[in-house]
Short mmCIF file of C-alpha atoms and ligand atoms in Angstrom, two decimals:
data_model
loop_
_atom_site.label_atom_id
_atom_site.label_comp_id
_atom_site.label_asym_id
_atom_site.label_seq_id
_atom_site.Cartn_x
_atom_site.Cartn_y
_atom_site.Cartn_z
CA UNK Y 1 -167.19 -24.83 -6.64
CA UNK Y 2 -167.62 -21.07 -6.79
CA UNK Y 3 -171.25 -21.48 -5.92
CA UNK Y 4 -170.40 -23.50 -2.83
CA UNK Y 5 -167.92 -20.80 -1.80
CA UNK Y 6 -170.57 -18.11 -2.26
CA UNK Y 7 -173.10 -20.11 -0.26
CA UNK Y 8 -170.59 -20.67 2.56
CA UNK Y 9 -169.78 -16.99 2.58
CA UNK Y 10 -173.45 -16.11 2.77
CA UNK Y 11 -174.02 -18.64 5.58
CA UNK Y 12 -171.03 -17.25 7.45
CA UNK Y 13 -172.26 -13.71 7.02
CA UNK Y 14 -175.77 -14.60 8.14
CA UNK Y 15 -174.43 -16.43 11.21
CA UNK Y 16 -172.26 -13.47 12.07
CA UNK Y 17 -175.23 -11.15 11.78
CA UNK Y 18 -177.29 -13.52 13.90
CA UNK Y 19 -174.57 -13.79 16.55
CA UNK Y 20 -174.23 -10.03 16.63
CA UNK Y 21 -177.97 -9.56 16.78
CA UNK Y 22 -178.34 -12.12 19.55
CA UNK Y 23 -175.55 -10.69 21.66
CA UNK Y 24 -176.99 -7.20 21.38
CA UNK Y 25 -180.35 -8.60 22.46
CA UNK Y 26 -178.69 -10.29 25.38
CA UNK Y 27 -176.99 -7.08 26.32
CA UNK Y 28 -180.23 -5.26 26.18
CA UNK Y 29 -181.98 -7.75 28.43
CA UNK Y 30 -179.07 -7.60 30.85
CA UNK Y 31 -179.47 -3.85 31.06
CA UNK Y 32 -183.19 -4.28 31.25
CA UNK Y 33 -182.71 -6.51 34.26
CA UNK Y 34 -180.42 -4.02 35.86
CA UNK Y 35 -182.86 -1.20 35.39
CA UNK Y 36 -185.66 -3.39 36.66
CA UNK Y 37 -183.75 -4.19 39.80
CA UNK Y 38 -183.11 -0.57 40.57
CA UNK Y 39 -186.64 0.24 39.72
CA UNK Y 40 -187.83 -2.36 42.17
CA UNK Y 41 -185.64 -1.04 44.90
CA UNK Y 42 -186.61 2.50 44.16
CA UNK Y 43 -190.09 1.67 45.30
CA UNK Y 44 -191.43 1.05 48.68
CA UNK Y 45 -194.34 -1.00 47.49
CA UNK Y 46 -192.53 -4.10 46.41
CA UNK Y 47 -195.32 -6.43 47.26
CA UNK Y 48 -197.95 -4.95 45.08
CA UNK Y 49 -197.48 -6.87 41.85
CA UNK Y 50 -197.99 -10.28 43.25
CA UNK Y 51 -201.24 -12.07 42.88
CA UNK Y 52 -201.01 -13.61 46.32
CA UNK Y 53 -200.94 -10.22 47.97
CA UNK Y 54 -203.95 -8.13 47.07
CA UNK Y 55 -203.43 -4.50 46.44
CA UNK Y 56 -205.33 -1.35 46.14
CA UNK Y 57 -205.82 -0.17 42.59
CA UNK Y 58 -203.06 2.29 41.77
CA UNK Y 59 -203.92 5.93 42.00
CA UNK Y 60 -201.45 7.59 39.74
CA UNK Y 61 -197.77 7.43 39.21
CA UNK Y 62 -196.47 8.00 42.75
CA UNK Y 63 -193.82 10.54 43.34
CA UNK Y 64 -190.52 8.75 43.55
CA UNK Y 65 -187.53 10.44 45.00
CA UNK Y 66 -184.31 9.37 43.30
CA UNK Y 67 -182.64 6.64 45.29
CA UNK Y 68 -179.02 5.63 45.17
CA UNK Y 69 -178.08 2.67 43.03
CA UNK Y 70 -178.32 -0.79 44.47
CA UNK Y 71 -174.88 -1.64 45.69
CA UNK Y 72 -175.67 -4.85 47.43
CA UNK Y 73 -176.59 -8.32 46.31
CA UNK Y 74 -179.23 -10.14 48.23
CA UNK Y 75 -177.73 -13.05 50.07
CA UNK Y 76 -179.26 -16.50 49.89
CA UNK Y 77 -178.93 -16.64 53.68
CA UNK Y 78 -182.10 -14.61 53.91
CA UNK Y 79 -184.10 -17.34 52.16
CA UNK Y 80 -182.49 -19.96 54.34
CA UNK Y 81 -183.38 -18.04 57.48
CA UNK Y 82 -186.96 -17.17 56.65
CA UNK Y 83 -189.46 -19.81 55.56
CA UNK Y 84 -191.70 -19.26 52.58
CA UNK Y 85 -195.30 -19.75 53.64
CA UNK Y 86 -198.69 -18.11 53.80
CA UNK Y 87 -198.06 -15.62 56.61
CA UNK Y 88 -198.40 -12.01 55.47
CA UNK Y 89 -194.87 -10.81 56.18
CA UNK Y 90 -193.33 -13.95 54.70
CA UNK Y 91 -195.40 -13.44 51.56
CA UNK Y 92 -194.35 -9.80 51.33
CA UNK Y 93 -190.69 -10.70 51.60
CA UNK Y 94 -190.80 -13.48 49.00
CA UNK Y 95 -192.84 -11.33 46.74
CA UNK Y 96 -190.18 -8.61 46.99
CA UNK Y 97 -187.42 -11.13 46.36
CA UNK Y 98 -189.23 -12.45 43.29
CA UNK Y 99 -189.62 -8.94 41.95
CA UNK Y 100 -185.92 -8.39 42.26
CA UNK Y 101 -185.19 -11.66 40.48
CA UNK Y 102 -187.69 -11.27 37.70
CA UNK Y 103 -187.29 -7.54 37.32
CA UNK Y 104 -191.01 -7.33 36.82
CA UNK Y 105 -192.90 -4.18 36.26
CA UNK Y 106 -194.77 -2.82 39.18
CA UNK Y 107 -197.72 -0.80 39.97
CA UNK Y 108 -196.43 1.96 42.12
CA UNK Y 109 -197.91 2.59 45.50
CA UNK Y 110 -198.06 6.06 46.97
CA UNK Y 111 -194.90 6.38 49.01
CA UNK Y 112 -195.38 10.00 50.06
CA UNK Y 113 -195.66 10.40 53.83
CA UNK Y 114 -199.22 11.65 53.55
CA UNK Y 115 -200.34 8.96 51.14
CA UNK Y 116 -198.55 5.84 52.37
CA UNK Y 117 -201.01 4.74 55.04
CA UNK Y 118 -203.18 1.78 54.12
CA UNK Y 119 -206.60 2.85 55.22
CA UNK Y 120 -208.63 0.15 53.55
CA UNK Y 121 -209.68 -2.37 56.18
CA UNK Y 122 -211.08 -4.72 53.53
CA UNK Y 123 -207.74 -4.89 51.79
CA UNK Y 124 -205.92 -5.84 54.95
CA UNK Y 125 -208.62 -8.36 55.76
CA UNK Y 126 -208.31 -9.90 52.33
CA UNK Y 127 -204.64 -10.45 52.96
CA UNK Y 128 -204.95 -11.43 56.61
CA UNK Y 129 -208.09 -13.34 57.50
CA UNK Y 130 -207.93 -12.62 61.23
CA UNK Y 131 -206.73 -9.03 60.88
CA UNK Y 132 -209.60 -7.69 62.99
CA UNK Y 133 -208.51 -9.87 65.93
CA UNK Y 134 -205.05 -8.25 65.97
CA UNK Y 135 -204.32 -5.85 68.85
CA UNK Y 136 -205.13 -2.28 67.85
CA UNK Y 137 -201.52 -1.17 67.94
CA UNK Y 138 -200.57 -4.04 65.67
CA UNK Y 139 -203.28 -3.03 63.24
CA UNK Y 140 -201.90 0.50 63.31
CA UNK Y 141 -198.44 -0.85 62.59
CA UNK Y 142 -199.74 -2.77 59.58
CA UNK Y 143 -201.46 0.27 58.19
CA UNK Y 144 -198.20 2.21 58.30
CA UNK Y 145 -195.85 -0.51 57.03
CA UNK Y 146 -195.09 1.42 53.87
CA UNK Y 147 -194.53 4.73 55.61
CA UNK Y 148 -190.78 5.00 55.69
CA UNK Y 149 -189.87 8.65 55.20
CA UNK Y 150 -191.29 10.90 57.90
CA UNK Y 151 -190.64 14.65 57.73
CA UNK Y 152 -187.45 15.80 59.44
CA UNK Y 153 -188.00 18.18 62.35
CA UNK Y 154 -184.43 18.62 63.57
CA UNK Y 155 -181.32 17.80 61.60
CA UNK Y 156 -177.68 18.33 62.50
CA UNK Y 157 -174.52 19.05 60.59
CA UNK Y 158 -172.70 16.02 59.37
CA UNK Y 159 -169.98 14.34 61.32
CA UNK Y 160 -166.55 14.27 59.77
CA UNK Y 161 -163.61 12.13 60.79
CA UNK Y 162 -165.79 10.10 63.05
CA UNK Y 163 -164.47 6.78 64.27
CA UNK Y 164 -167.52 5.87 66.30
CA UNK Y 165 -170.99 7.29 65.91
CA UNK Y 166 -173.17 6.75 68.96
CA UNK Y 167 -176.76 6.75 67.68
CA UNK Y 168 -178.98 6.65 70.72
CA UNK Y 169 -182.70 5.96 70.63
CA UNK Y 170 -184.33 8.47 72.95
CA UNK Y 171 -187.76 10.05 73.34
CA UNK Y 172 -188.60 13.74 73.78
CA UNK Y 173 -189.24 13.55 77.54
CA UNK Y 174 -185.97 11.74 78.34
CA UNK Y 175 -184.03 14.94 79.09
CA UNK Y 176 -182.37 13.46 82.14
CA UNK Y 177 -181.21 10.31 80.40
CA UNK Y 178 -179.73 12.29 77.52
CA UNK Y 179 -177.89 14.63 79.85
CA UNK Y 180 -176.46 11.70 81.78
CA UNK Y 181 -175.26 10.09 78.56
CA UNK Y 182 -173.64 13.37 77.45
CA UNK Y 183 -171.85 13.74 80.76
CA UNK Y 184 -170.63 10.15 80.87
CA UNK Y 185 -170.12 7.52 78.22
CA UNK Y 186 -171.50 9.56 75.33
CA UNK Y 187 -169.10 12.46 75.66
CA UNK Y 188 -168.15 13.67 72.22
CA UNK Y 189 -164.61 14.41 71.23
CA UNK Y 190 -161.24 12.90 70.64
CA UNK Y 191 -160.33 9.77 72.57
CA UNK Y 192 -156.86 8.22 72.96
CA UNK Y 193 -155.42 7.17 69.63
CA UNK Y 194 -157.05 10.12 67.85
CA UNK Y 195 -160.43 8.39 67.69
CA UNK Y 196 -163.28 10.80 67.31
CA UNK Y 197 -166.62 9.99 68.88
CA UNK Y 198 -169.84 11.64 67.74
CA UNK Y 199 -173.14 11.44 69.57
CA UNK Y 200 -176.65 11.77 68.16
CA UNK Y 201 -179.99 11.14 69.82
CA UNK Y 202 -182.83 9.88 67.66
CA UNK Y 203 -186.27 11.18 68.49
CA UNK Y 204 -189.77 10.95 67.19
CA UNK Y 205 -192.45 13.32 68.38
CA UNK Y 206 -194.53 13.14 71.53
CA UNK Y 207 -198.01 11.69 71.17
CA UNK Y 208 -200.66 14.46 71.22
CA UNK Y 209 -201.95 13.29 74.62
CA UNK Y 210 -198.53 13.93 76.20
CA UNK Y 211 -197.23 17.34 77.28
CA UNK Y 212 -195.70 19.19 74.36
CA UNK Y 213 -191.93 19.15 74.72
CA UNK Y 214 -191.27 20.64 71.28
CA UNK Y 215 -189.87 24.02 72.45
CA UNK Y 216 -187.63 22.40 75.06
CA UNK Y 217 -186.33 19.83 72.63
CA UNK Y 218 -185.62 22.57 70.10
CA UNK Y 219 -183.67 24.50 72.72
CA UNK Y 220 -181.73 21.41 73.72
CA UNK Y 221 -180.91 20.61 70.10
CA UNK Y 222 -179.64 24.14 69.55
CA UNK Y 223 -177.52 24.02 72.66
CA UNK Y 224 -175.94 20.62 72.17
CA UNK Y 225 -176.19 20.01 68.43
CA UNK Y 226 -176.58 16.30 68.97
CA UNK Y 227 -180.23 15.65 68.21
CA UNK Y 228 -182.17 14.34 65.27
CA UNK Y 229 -185.92 14.43 65.30
CA UNK Y 230 -188.57 13.23 62.90
CA UNK Y 231 -192.28 13.81 62.86
CA UNK Y 232 -193.63 10.42 63.81
CA UNK Y 233 -195.29 9.23 66.95
CA UNK Y 234 -193.05 7.64 69.57
CA UNK Y 235 -194.19 4.09 70.12
CA UNK Y 236 -192.78 0.61 70.48
CA UNK Y 237 -193.89 -0.39 66.99
CA UNK Y 238 -192.35 2.73 65.49
CA UNK Y 239 -188.85 1.76 66.62
CA UNK Y 240 -188.34 0.04 63.29
CA UNK Y 241 -189.17 3.33 61.63
CA UNK Y 242 -186.61 5.01 63.90
CA UNK Y 243 -183.97 2.49 62.87
CA UNK Y 244 -184.94 3.07 59.28
CA UNK Y 245 -184.57 6.84 59.47
CA UNK Y 246 -181.18 6.45 61.12
CA UNK Y 247 -180.14 4.27 58.20
CA UNK Y 248 -181.40 6.89 55.79
CA UNK Y 249 -179.65 9.72 57.60
CA UNK Y 250 -176.28 8.13 58.37
CA UNK Y 251 -175.16 7.19 54.83
CA UNK Y 252 -175.63 10.74 53.68
CA UNK Y 253 -174.59 12.68 56.77
CA UNK Y 254 -172.13 10.42 58.49
CA UNK Y 255 -170.89 8.04 55.84
CA UNK Y 256 -167.25 8.23 56.88
CA UNK Y 257 -167.90 6.87 60.35
CA UNK Y 258 -165.91 3.69 60.86
CA UNK Y 259 -168.43 2.21 63.28
CA UNK Y 260 -171.96 2.88 64.39
CA UNK Y 261 -173.29 2.05 67.83
CA UNK Y 262 -177.06 1.79 67.97
CA UNK Y 263 -178.51 1.64 71.45
CA UNK Y 264 -180.92 2.87 74.10
CA UNK Y 265 -180.54 5.92 76.34
CA UNK Y 266 -180.67 3.77 79.47
CA UNK Y 267 -177.64 1.59 78.87
CA UNK Y 268 -174.21 1.99 80.36
CA UNK Y 269 -171.41 1.83 77.83
CA UNK Y 270 -167.73 1.59 78.65
CA UNK Y 271 -166.76 3.75 75.70
CA UNK Y 272 -162.95 3.57 76.14
CA UNK Y 273 -163.15 -0.24 76.28
CA UNK Y 274 -165.44 -0.32 73.27
CA UNK Y 275 -163.00 1.88 71.33
CA UNK Y 276 -160.09 -0.36 72.27
CA UNK Y 277 -162.02 -3.40 71.09
CA UNK Y 278 -162.99 -1.78 67.78
CA UNK Y 279 -159.47 -0.57 67.17
CA UNK Y 280 -158.09 -4.04 67.74
CA UNK Y 281 -160.12 -5.55 64.89
CA UNK Y 282 -158.49 -6.70 61.69
CA UNK Y 283 -159.45 -4.92 58.48
CA UNK Y 284 -161.73 -7.62 57.09
CA UNK Y 285 -163.64 -8.06 60.32
CA UNK Y 286 -163.88 -4.33 60.82
CA UNK Y 287 -165.56 -3.92 57.44
CA UNK Y 288 -168.38 -6.41 58.06
CA UNK Y 289 -168.95 -6.12 61.77
CA UNK Y 290 -172.33 -6.64 63.44
CA UNK Y 291 -171.62 -7.38 67.07
CA UNK Y 292 -173.51 -7.42 70.32
CA UNK Y 293 -175.40 -9.70 72.65
CA UNK Y 294 -176.68 -12.30 70.21
CA UNK Y 295 -180.04 -13.93 70.68
CA UNK Y 296 -180.10 -17.04 68.56
CA UNK Y 297 -182.87 -19.53 67.87
CA UNK Y 298 -185.57 -17.24 69.20
CA UNK Y 299 -189.13 -17.44 67.94
CA UNK Y 300 -192.00 -14.98 68.02
CA UNK Y 301 -194.12 -14.67 71.16
CA UNK Y 302 -197.58 -16.00 70.42
CA UNK Y 303 -199.28 -14.82 73.57
CA UNK Y 304 -201.35 -11.71 72.75
CA UNK Y 305 -200.61 -10.32 76.20
CA UNK Y 306 -196.89 -10.25 75.54
CA UNK Y 307 -195.39 -6.89 74.62
CA UNK Y 308 -193.69 -8.53 71.65
CA UNK Y 309 -196.67 -10.56 70.49
CA UNK Y 310 -196.54 -11.51 66.81
CA UNK Y 311 -199.61 -13.17 65.27
CA UNK Y 312 -198.93 -16.39 63.38
CA UNK Y 313 -200.80 -15.10 60.34
CA UNK Y 314 -198.41 -12.13 60.28
CA UNK Y 315 -195.08 -13.90 60.64
CA UNK Y 316 -194.47 -17.62 60.60
CA UNK Y 317 -191.01 -18.90 61.35
CA UNK Y 318 -188.12 -18.52 63.76
CA UNK Y 319 -186.21 -15.28 64.06
CA UNK Y 320 -182.79 -15.05 62.54
CA UNK Y 321 -180.07 -14.65 65.16
CA UNK Y 322 -180.09 -11.00 66.17
CA UNK Y 323 -178.14 -8.63 68.38
CA UNK Y 324 -180.18 -7.26 71.28
CA UNK Y 325 -181.42 -3.75 70.49
CA UNK Y 326 -180.21 -2.35 73.84
CA UNK Y 327 -176.88 -1.81 72.11
CA UNK Y 328 -174.91 -3.25 69.22
CA UNK Y 329 -172.19 -2.07 66.88
CA UNK Y 330 -171.78 -2.38 63.13
CA UNK Y 331 -169.36 -1.25 60.45
CA UNK Y 332 -169.74 2.06 58.67
CA UNK Y 333 -168.87 0.16 55.50
CA UNK Y 334 -172.25 -1.55 55.78
CA UNK Y 335 -174.22 1.70 55.75
CA UNK Y 336 -174.64 1.93 51.99
CA UNK Y 337 -175.47 -1.76 51.48
CA UNK Y 338 -177.95 -1.61 54.37
CA UNK Y 339 -179.53 1.45 52.86
CA UNK Y 340 -180.15 -0.53 49.68
CA UNK Y 341 -181.87 -3.45 51.35
CA UNK Y 342 -184.03 -1.26 53.55
CA UNK Y 343 -186.41 -0.98 50.66
CA UNK Y 344 -186.51 -4.71 50.12
CA UNK Y 345 -187.12 -6.01 53.63
CA UNK Y 346 -190.68 -5.24 54.76
CA UNK Y 347 -191.06 -3.46 58.09
CA UNK Y 348 -191.13 -5.83 61.03
CA UNK Y 349 -192.58 -4.53 64.32
CA UNK Y 350 -189.55 -5.47 66.40
CA UNK Y 351 -186.61 -3.26 65.47
CA UNK Y 352 -183.72 -5.49 66.45
CA UNK Y 353 -185.22 -8.44 64.57
CA UNK Y 354 -185.86 -6.19 61.59
CA UNK Y 355 -182.29 -4.95 61.42
CA UNK Y 356 -181.03 -8.53 61.74
CA UNK Y 357 -183.13 -9.44 58.70
CA UNK Y 358 -181.55 -6.55 56.80
CA UNK Y 359 -178.07 -7.76 57.78
CA UNK Y 360 -179.10 -11.27 56.75
CA UNK Y 361 -180.04 -9.94 53.33
CA UNK Y 362 -176.42 -8.82 53.06
CA UNK Y 363 -175.16 -12.17 54.26
CA UNK Y 364 -173.94 -10.71 57.55
CA UNK Y 365 -174.63 -12.63 60.76
CA UNK Y 366 -174.32 -11.16 64.23
CA UNK Y 367 -171.24 -11.90 66.21
CA UNK Y 368 -171.62 -12.60 69.89
CA UNK Y 369 -169.44 -10.66 72.30
CA UNK Y 370 -169.60 -11.50 75.99
CA UNK Y 371 -169.01 -7.85 76.87
CA UNK Y 372 -172.51 -6.84 75.76
CA UNK Y 373 -174.97 -7.43 78.58
CA UNK Y 374 -178.31 -6.30 77.22
CA UNK Y 375 -180.07 -8.40 79.88
CA UNK Y 376 -177.94 -6.88 82.65
CA UNK Y 377 -175.42 -8.71 84.84
CA UNK Y 378 -176.17 -10.87 87.85
CA UNK Y 379 -178.04 -9.18 90.67
CA UNK Y 380 -175.06 -9.15 93.05
CA UNK Y 381 -172.81 -7.48 90.45
CA UNK Y 382 -175.03 -4.53 89.63
CA UNK Y 383 -173.05 -2.08 91.74
CA UNK Y 384 -169.70 -3.73 91.18
CA UNK Y 385 -167.36 -1.26 89.49
CA UNK Y 386 -164.91 -3.89 88.33
CA UNK Y 387 -167.66 -5.79 86.56
CA UNK Y 388 -168.65 -2.58 84.79
CA UNK Y 389 -165.07 -1.89 83.87
CA UNK Y 390 -164.79 -5.35 82.33
CA UNK Y 391 -167.82 -5.08 80.09
CA UNK Y 392 -168.62 -3.03 77.04
CA UNK Y 393 -172.32 -2.47 77.67
CA UNK Y 394 -174.79 -3.07 80.47
CA UNK Y 395 -178.54 -2.58 80.29
CA UNK Y 396 -180.17 -0.82 82.12
CA UNK Y 397 -178.98 2.00 84.38
CA UNK Y 398 -180.64 5.13 85.68
CA UNK Y 399 -179.06 8.54 84.97
CA UNK Y 400 -177.79 8.63 88.59
CA UNK Y 401 -176.31 5.15 88.38
CA UNK Y 402 -174.69 6.05 85.07
CA UNK Y 403 -172.86 9.00 86.62
CA UNK Y 404 -171.78 7.04 89.65
CA UNK Y 405 -170.53 4.11 87.60
CA UNK Y 406 -168.72 6.31 85.12
CA UNK Y 407 -166.90 8.19 87.86
CA UNK Y 408 -166.18 4.93 89.64
CA UNK Y 409 -164.60 3.06 86.75
CA UNK Y 410 -162.34 6.03 86.04
CA UNK Y 411 -161.18 6.45 89.60
CA UNK Y 412 -157.40 6.06 90.01
CA UNK Y 413 -158.09 4.34 93.32
CA UNK Y 414 -160.09 1.54 91.76
CA UNK Y 415 -158.29 -1.77 92.08
CA UNK Y 416 -159.82 -4.75 90.35
C1 LIG E 501 -200.25 10.44 47.38
O1 LIG E 501 -201.18 10.68 48.43
C2 LIG E 501 -201.28 12.04 48.81
C3 LIG E 501 -202.22 12.14 50.00
O2 LIG E 501 -203.31 11.30 49.86
C4 LIG E 501 -201.80 12.86 47.60
O3 LIG E 501 -201.87 14.23 47.97
C5 LIG E 501 -200.82 12.69 46.46
O4 LIG E 501 -201.30 13.37 45.34
C6 LIG E 501 -200.64 11.22 46.14
N1 LIG E 501 -199.63 11.11 45.13
C7 LIG E 501 -199.82 10.39 44.04
C8 LIG E 501 -198.71 10.46 43.09
O5 LIG E 501 -200.80 9.71 43.87
C1 LIG E 502 -166.05 19.18 59.49
O1 LIG E 502 -165.71 19.67 58.21
C2 LIG E 502 -166.01 21.03 58.03
C3 LIG E 502 -165.72 21.39 56.60
O2 LIG E 502 -164.70 20.65 56.07
C4 LIG E 502 -165.23 21.88 59.03
O3 LIG E 502 -165.54 23.23 58.87
C5 LIG E 502 -165.57 21.44 60.42
O4 LIG E 502 -164.79 22.13 61.37
C6 LIG E 502 -165.33 19.95 60.59
N1 LIG E 502 -165.81 19.52 61.87
C7 LIG E 502 -165.11 18.74 62.66
C8 LIG E 502 -165.78 18.38 63.94
O5 LIG E 502 -164.01 18.33 62.39
C1 LIG E 503 -196.07 5.59 63.95
O1 LIG E 503 -196.06 6.96 63.61
C2 LIG E 503 -197.06 7.38 62.73
C3 LIG E 503 -196.81 8.82 62.39
O2 LIG E 503 -196.88 9.63 63.51
C4 LIG E 503 -198.40 7.16 63.37
O3 LIG E 503 -199.42 7.55 62.49
C5 LIG E 503 -198.56 5.70 63.73
O4 LIG E 503 -199.75 5.52 64.42
C6 LIG E 503 -197.40 5.23 64.57
N1 LIG E 503 -197.48 3.79 64.68
C7 LIG E 503 -197.69 3.16 65.83
C8 LIG E 503 -197.74 1.68 65.76
O5 LIG E 503 -197.80 3.74 66.88
#
């Protein structure tokens, strides 16, 4: 009897030890997973581990700047929106998603600005059979896909108490457009209801073959304090990089902004109407907003002559619904989560599609608003003040038209 008791006690003790041991193991692997996930997102070269994407042999441990913790979960909507197949970008994305899931170890790529460019033609050809048939600019884009942190040339003090940040894509030579925006819909300051508006222009640098506007831009930045400039070449396929640097800058310098407007310097925005709309939103909608002119069920252009040509071997699938890049608005609350997924979603050459993919990763879909006219209004309404007063955004207007329209919609004599 005593023996049985002793045996039971021993069995109980052993089981307890085992349970304890197992749970501590479990805990450890849970932490391990966590660390792996952050590790994955800390790197720019997510794709490198995977056998279906060939990589260059690692040089050394790349310098990694500390990144904030992942504070976003990757939504399943991204998988639903983007097919898994053999196209390069699709493979990169799924490879990155798998890394996050499996918390695998990675060979680190060189993410420094000087070392990020993929210069090996063979490597790109191994991954993309018809790489050499791609347009030159597209090839250039592919070589720089991992280059995400260009040097800052001009920075500005942060924006406090900002309700709406207007982040306007401009280029160095667009002095006139910027001035028109400043004098009209982009005017900084306090609007009715105590809503503060802050304006920043986002610039790259002029290509070497262009006149050098550096001293003028520096003067302008000093005078107005509303310019951000990075050292990368202005080009269509670098707009994604521009979006990316905005999303790196804003969470640290403007993280209290309630809303961010991202748009071009040739749009007309009815800022008071936009503010009224944003202020009218309920709290839950205001915290996950991504609104604009929504383009749904679009697919890549496959004609190499098209400005937005995307080769099939690069991306295969439809585009997720996206808000036209001429101008859209999103919640400041999404800045941190977006910042996290920036390192997961590979660069896509079309910036508004790219940002939509990032939103998709967060499970946020664009909301259509009829007030955003990124493809302009009907021909006969293009001078119509009442039409402009009724809308939130109209693309595109010259600096002169902008001033005329702005004055017009604010005229006390205007009857609509
Ligand atoms: C990254 O590349 C740059 C330029 O090629 C080089 O100077 C740097 O040492 C590299 N960093 C690492 C960690 O390999
Ligand atoms: C922003 O905050 C700083 C420090 O708190 C203050 O000096 C500055 O005046 C503020 N700027 C605005 C525009 O409120
Ligand atoms: C983007 O900018 C980088 C840095 O200036 C440049 O090397 C690259 O060629 C640009 N990409 C395109 C597609 O123009």
